mmCIF file of C-alpha atoms and ligand atoms in Angstrom:
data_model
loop_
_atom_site.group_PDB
_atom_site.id
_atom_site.type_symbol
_atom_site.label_atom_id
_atom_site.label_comp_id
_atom_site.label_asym_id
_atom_site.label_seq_id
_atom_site.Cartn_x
_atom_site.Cartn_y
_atom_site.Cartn_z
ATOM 1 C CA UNK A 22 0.000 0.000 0.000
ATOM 2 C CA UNK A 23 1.484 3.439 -0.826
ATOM 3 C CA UNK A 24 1.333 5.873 1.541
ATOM 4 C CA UNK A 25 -0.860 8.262 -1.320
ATOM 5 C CA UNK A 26 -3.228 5.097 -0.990
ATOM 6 C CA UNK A 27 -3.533 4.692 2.967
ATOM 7 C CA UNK A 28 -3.769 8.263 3.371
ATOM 8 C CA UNK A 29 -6.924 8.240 0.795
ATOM 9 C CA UNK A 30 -7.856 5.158 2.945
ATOM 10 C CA UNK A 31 -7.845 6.788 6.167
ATOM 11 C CA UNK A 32 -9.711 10.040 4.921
ATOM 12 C CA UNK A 33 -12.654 7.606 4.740
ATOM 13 C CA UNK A 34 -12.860 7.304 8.407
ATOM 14 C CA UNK A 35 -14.818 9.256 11.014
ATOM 15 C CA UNK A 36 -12.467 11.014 13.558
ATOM 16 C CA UNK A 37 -12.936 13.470 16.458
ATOM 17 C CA UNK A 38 -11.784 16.813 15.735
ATOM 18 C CA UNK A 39 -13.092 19.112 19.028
ATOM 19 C CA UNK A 40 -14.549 18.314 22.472
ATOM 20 C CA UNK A 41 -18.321 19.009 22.619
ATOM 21 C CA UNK A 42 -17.589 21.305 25.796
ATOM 22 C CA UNK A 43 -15.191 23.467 24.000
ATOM 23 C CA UNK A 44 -17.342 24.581 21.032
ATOM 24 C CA UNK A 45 -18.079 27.990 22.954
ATOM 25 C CA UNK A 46 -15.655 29.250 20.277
ATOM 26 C CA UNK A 47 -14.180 27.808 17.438
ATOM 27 C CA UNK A 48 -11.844 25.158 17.689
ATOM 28 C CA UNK A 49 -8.912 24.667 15.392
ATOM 29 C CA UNK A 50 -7.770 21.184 14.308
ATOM 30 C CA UNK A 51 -5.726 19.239 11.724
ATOM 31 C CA UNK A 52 -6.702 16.215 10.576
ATOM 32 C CA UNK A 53 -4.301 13.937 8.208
ATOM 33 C CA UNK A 54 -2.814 17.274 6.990
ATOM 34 C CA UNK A 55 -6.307 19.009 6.201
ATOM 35 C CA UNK A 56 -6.629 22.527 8.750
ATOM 36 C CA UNK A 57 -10.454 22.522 10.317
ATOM 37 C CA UNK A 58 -12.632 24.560 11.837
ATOM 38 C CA UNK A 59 -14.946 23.054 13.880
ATOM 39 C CA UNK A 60 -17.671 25.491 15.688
ATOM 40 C CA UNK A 61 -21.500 25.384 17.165
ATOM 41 C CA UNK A 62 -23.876 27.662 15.165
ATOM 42 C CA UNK A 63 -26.431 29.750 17.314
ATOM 43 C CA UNK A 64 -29.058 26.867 17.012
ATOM 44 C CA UNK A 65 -26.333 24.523 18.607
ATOM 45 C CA UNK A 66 -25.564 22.660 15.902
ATOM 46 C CA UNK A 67 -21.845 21.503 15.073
ATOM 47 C CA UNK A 68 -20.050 22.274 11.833
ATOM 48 C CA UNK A 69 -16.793 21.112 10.296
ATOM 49 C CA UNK A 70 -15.428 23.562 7.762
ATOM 50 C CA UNK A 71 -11.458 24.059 5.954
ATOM 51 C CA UNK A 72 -9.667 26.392 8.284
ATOM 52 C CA UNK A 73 -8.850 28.482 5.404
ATOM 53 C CA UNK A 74 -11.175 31.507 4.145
ATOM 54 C CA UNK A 75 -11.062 30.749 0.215
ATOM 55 C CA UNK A 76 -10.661 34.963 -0.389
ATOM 56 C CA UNK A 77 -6.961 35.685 0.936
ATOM 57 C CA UNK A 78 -6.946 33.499 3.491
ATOM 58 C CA UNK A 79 -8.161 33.852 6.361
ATOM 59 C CA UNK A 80 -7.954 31.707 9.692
ATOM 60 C CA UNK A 81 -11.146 30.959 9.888
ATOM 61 C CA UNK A 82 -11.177 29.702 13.521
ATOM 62 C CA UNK A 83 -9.882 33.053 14.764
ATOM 63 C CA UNK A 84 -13.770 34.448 13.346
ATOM 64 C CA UNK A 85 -16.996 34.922 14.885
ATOM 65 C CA UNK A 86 -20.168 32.978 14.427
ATOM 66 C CA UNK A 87 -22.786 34.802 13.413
ATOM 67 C CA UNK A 88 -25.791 32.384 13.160
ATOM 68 C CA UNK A 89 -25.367 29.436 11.214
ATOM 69 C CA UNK A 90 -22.440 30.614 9.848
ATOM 70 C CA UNK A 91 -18.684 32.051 10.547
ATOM 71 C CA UNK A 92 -17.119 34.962 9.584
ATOM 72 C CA UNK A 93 -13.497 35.292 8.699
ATOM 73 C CA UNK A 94 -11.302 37.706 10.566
ATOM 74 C CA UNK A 95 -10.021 39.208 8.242
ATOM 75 C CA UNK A 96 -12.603 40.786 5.637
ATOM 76 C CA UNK A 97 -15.492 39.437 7.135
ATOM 77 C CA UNK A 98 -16.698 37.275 4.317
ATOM 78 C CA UNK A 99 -19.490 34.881 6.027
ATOM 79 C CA UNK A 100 -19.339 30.998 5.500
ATOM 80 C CA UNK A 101 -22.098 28.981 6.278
ATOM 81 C CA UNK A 102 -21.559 25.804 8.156
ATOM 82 C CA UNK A 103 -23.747 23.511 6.599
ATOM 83 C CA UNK A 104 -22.896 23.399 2.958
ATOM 84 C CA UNK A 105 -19.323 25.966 2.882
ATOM 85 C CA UNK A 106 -21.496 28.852 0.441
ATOM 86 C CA UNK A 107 -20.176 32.119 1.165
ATOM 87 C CA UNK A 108 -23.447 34.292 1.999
ATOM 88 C CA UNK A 109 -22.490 37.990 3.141
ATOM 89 C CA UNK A 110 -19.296 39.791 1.736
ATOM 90 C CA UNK A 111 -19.418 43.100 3.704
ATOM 91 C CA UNK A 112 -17.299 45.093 1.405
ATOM 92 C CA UNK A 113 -20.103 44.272 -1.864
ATOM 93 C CA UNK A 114 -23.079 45.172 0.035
ATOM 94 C CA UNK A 115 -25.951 43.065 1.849
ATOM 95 C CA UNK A 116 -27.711 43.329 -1.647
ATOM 96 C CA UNK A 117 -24.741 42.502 -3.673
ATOM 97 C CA UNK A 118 -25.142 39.111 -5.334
ATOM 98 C CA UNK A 119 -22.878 36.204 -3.721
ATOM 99 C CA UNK A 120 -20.276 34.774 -6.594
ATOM 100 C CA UNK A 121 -20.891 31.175 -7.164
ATOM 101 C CA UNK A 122 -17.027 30.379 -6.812
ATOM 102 C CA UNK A 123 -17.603 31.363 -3.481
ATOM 103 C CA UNK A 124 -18.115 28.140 -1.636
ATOM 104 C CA UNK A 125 -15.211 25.711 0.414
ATOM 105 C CA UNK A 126 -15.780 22.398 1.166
ATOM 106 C CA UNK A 127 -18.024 21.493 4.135
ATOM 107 C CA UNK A 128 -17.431 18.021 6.130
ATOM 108 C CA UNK A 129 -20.354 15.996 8.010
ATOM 109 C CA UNK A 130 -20.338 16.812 11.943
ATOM 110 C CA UNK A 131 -21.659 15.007 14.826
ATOM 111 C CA UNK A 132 -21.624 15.545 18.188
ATOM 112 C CA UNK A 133 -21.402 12.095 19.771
ATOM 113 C CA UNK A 134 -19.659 10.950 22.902
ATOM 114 C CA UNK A 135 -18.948 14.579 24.276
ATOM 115 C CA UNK A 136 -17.334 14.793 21.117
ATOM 116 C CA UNK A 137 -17.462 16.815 17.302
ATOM 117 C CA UNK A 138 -16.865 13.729 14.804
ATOM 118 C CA UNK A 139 -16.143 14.377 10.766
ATOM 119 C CA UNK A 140 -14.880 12.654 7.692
ATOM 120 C CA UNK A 141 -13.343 14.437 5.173
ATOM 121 C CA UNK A 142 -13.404 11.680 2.738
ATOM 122 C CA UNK A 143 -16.182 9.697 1.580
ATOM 123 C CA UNK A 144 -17.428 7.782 5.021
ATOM 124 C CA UNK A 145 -17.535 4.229 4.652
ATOM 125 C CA UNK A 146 -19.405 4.043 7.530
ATOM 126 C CA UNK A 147 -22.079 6.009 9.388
ATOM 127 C CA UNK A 148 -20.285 7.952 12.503
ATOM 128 C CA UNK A 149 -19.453 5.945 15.583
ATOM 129 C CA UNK A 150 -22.411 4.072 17.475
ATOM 130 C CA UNK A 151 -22.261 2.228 20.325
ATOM 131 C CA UNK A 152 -25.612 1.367 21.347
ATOM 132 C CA UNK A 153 -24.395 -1.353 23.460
ATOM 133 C CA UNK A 154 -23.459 0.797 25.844
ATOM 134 C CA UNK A 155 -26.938 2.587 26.220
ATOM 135 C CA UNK A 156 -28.336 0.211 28.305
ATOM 136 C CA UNK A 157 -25.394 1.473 30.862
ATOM 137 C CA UNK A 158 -26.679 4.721 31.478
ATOM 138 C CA UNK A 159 -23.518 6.347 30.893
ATOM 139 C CA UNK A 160 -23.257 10.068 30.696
ATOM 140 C CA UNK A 161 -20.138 11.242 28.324
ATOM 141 C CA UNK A 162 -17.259 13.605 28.882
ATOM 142 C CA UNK A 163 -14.110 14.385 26.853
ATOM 143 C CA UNK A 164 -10.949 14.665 28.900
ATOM 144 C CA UNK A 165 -7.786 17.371 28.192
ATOM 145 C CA UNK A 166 -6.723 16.926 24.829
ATOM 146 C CA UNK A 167 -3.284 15.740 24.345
ATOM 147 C CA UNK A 168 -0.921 15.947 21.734
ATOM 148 C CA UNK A 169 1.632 12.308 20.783
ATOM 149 C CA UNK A 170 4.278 12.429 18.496
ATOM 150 C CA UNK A 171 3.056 9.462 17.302
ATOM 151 C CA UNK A 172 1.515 8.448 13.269
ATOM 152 C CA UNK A 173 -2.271 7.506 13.138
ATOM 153 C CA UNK A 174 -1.282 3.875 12.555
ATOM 154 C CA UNK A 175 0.865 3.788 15.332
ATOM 155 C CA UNK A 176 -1.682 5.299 17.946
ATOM 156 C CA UNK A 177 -4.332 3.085 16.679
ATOM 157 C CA UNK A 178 -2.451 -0.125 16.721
ATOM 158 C CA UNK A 179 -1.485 1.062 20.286
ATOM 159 C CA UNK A 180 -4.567 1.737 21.846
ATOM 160 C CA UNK A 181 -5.926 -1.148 20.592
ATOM 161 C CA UNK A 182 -3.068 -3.152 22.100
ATOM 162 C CA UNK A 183 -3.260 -3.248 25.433
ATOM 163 C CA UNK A 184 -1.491 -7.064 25.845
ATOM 164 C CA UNK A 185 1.525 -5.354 24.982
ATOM 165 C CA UNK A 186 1.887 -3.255 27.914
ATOM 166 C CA UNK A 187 2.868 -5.389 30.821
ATOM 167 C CA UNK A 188 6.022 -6.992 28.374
ATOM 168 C CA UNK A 189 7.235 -3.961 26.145
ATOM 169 C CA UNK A 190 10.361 -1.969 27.186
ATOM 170 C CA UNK A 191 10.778 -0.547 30.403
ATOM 171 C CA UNK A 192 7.693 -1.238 32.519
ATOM 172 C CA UNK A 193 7.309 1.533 35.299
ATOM 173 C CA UNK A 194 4.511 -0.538 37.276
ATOM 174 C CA UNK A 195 1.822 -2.621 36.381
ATOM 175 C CA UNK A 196 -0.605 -3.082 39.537
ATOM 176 C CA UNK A 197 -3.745 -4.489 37.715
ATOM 177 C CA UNK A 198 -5.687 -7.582 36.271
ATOM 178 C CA UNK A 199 -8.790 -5.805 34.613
ATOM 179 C CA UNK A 200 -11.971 -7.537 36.127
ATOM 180 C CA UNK A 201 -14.977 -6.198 35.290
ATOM 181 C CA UNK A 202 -17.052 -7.398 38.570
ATOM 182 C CA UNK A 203 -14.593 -5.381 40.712
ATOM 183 C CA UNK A 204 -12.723 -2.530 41.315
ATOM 184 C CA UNK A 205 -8.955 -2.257 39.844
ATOM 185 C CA UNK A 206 -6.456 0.233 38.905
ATOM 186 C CA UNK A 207 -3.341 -0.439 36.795
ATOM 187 C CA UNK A 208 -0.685 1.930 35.366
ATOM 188 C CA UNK A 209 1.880 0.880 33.207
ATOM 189 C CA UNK A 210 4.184 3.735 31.465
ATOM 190 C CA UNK A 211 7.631 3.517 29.428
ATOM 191 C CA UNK A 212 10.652 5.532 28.670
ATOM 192 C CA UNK A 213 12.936 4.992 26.182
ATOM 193 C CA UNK A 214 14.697 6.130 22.668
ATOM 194 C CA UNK A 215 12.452 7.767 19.672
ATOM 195 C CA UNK A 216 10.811 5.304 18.027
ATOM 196 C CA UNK A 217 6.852 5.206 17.773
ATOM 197 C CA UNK A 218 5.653 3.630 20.648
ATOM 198 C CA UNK A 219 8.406 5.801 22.901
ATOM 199 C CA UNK A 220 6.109 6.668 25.400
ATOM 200 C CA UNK A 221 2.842 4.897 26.280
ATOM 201 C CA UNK A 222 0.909 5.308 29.629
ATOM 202 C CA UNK A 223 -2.508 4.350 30.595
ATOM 203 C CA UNK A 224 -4.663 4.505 33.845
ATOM 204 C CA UNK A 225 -7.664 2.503 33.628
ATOM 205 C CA UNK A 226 -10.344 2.286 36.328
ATOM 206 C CA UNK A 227 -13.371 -0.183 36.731
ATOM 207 C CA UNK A 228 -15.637 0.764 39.816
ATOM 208 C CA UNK A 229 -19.788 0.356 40.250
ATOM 209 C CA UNK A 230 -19.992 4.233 40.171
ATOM 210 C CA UNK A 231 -16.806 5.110 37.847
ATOM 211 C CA UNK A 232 -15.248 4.280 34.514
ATOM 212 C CA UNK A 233 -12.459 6.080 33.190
ATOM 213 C CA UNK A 234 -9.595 5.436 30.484
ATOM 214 C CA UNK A 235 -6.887 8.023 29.242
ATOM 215 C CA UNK A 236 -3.890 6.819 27.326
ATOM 216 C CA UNK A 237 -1.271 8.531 25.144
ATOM 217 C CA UNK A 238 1.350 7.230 22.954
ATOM 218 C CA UNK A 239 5.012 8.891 22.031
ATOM 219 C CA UNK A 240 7.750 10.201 19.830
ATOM 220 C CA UNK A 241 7.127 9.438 16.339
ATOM 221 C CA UNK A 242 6.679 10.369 12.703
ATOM 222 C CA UNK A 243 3.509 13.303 12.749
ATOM 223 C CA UNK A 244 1.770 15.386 15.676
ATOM 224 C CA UNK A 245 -1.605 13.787 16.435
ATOM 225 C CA UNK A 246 -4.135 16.142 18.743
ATOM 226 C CA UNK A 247 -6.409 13.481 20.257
ATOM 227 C CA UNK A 248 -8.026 13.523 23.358
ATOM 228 C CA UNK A 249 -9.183 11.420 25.871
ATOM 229 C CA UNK A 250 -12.780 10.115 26.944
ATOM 230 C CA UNK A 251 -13.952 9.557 30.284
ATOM 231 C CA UNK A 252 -17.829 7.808 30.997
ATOM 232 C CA UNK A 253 -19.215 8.565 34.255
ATOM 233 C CA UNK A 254 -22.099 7.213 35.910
ATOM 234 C CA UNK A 255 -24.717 10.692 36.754
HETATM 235 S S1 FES B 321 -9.419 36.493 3.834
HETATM 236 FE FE1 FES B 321 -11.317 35.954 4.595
HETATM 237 S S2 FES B 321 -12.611 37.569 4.073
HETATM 238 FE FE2 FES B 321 -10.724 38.089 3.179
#
């Protein structure tokens, strides 16, 4: 697979881009290379738009919202969240017409998980669902956003490892054997030379009242912003 390929691959996914808490102003992110916007329009709804105003420029997530739209710092051109038209260019005139080159790409956004999800390829899947934890009664909250040094692949295949931790490199501590029917705590954590999995922690903790997970991953080949989720019981 060439990396042109697996980067087309991976546009296809759905990925958090902004904590839900956080979209009382816009939020800047990067996602496989592409600047976003992401921001809640006065109705509450999330949007996902380039971080780049298509006129000179702009950085969009230094604007304002003004209704269901946001307006670039700079000359105040207005782009609407849902479908990335421009629809007010102060310097033509309320009643000048809008020029039909005057639209950027707008992405899907969903607020899921105390989180703002988008694709910015063509999904090959509906956004994230997991109605099996419904039944739970779980109440969602993002944690602080983190940045790794680490590629996408790299985080992924990490997170998703977690039978690596007790054996690779220099284990710090590892206190825990996860049981679900009772309360445990574990850390494991690792120093060591670049490479991507240089640094890998994680604190995981079952309880009847109380689940929580944060992880983070190291040194590597690109800067990943991710953040961590937390459920809580309300
Ligand atoms: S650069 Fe955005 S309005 Fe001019």
């Amino acid at each position: 697979m060439t990396p042109e390929t697996r980067t087309a691959a991976l546009r296809r996914g759905w990925y958090p881009v902004a904590r839900a808490v956080d979209l009382d102003r816009p939020q800047q992110a990067t996602l496989l290379g592409r600047r976003l916007v992401a921001f809640r329009t006065a109705d509450g709804r999330p949007r996902v738009l380039p971080d780049r105003c298509l006129h000179r420029g702009g950085a969009l997530h230094r604007g304002a919202v003004i209704g269901d739209s946001i307006e670039c710092p700079y000359h105040g051109w207005q782009w609407r969240g849902a479908d990335g038209h421009c629809v007010y260019i102060p310097s033509n005139g309320s009643s000048a017409p809008i020029p039909k080159a005057a639209v950027i790409d707008a992405f899907p956004a969903v607020e899921r998980y105390g989180l703002v999800w988008t694709c910015i390829g063509d999904p090959l899947t509906g956004p994230p669902d997991l109605p099996e934890l419904e039944p739970l009664g779980m109440a969602y909250a993002a944690g602080d956003p983190v940045d790794v040094e680490a590629g996408i692949l790299a985080a992924m295949e990490n997170f998703r490892d977690v039978a690596h931790r007790a054996t690779v490199g220099d284990v710090n501590r590892v206190s825990a054997t996860v049981d679900q029917n009772t309360s445990v705590s574990g850390t494991a954590g690792r120093d060591g030379s670049p490479g991507w999995t240089a640094g890998f922690a994680s604190a995981i903790e079952y309880g009847p009242h109380q689940a929580q997970a944060a992880c983070f991953a190291g040194e590597g080949r690109n800067r990943l912003q991710g953040s961590t989720s937390s459920m809580t019981r309300p």
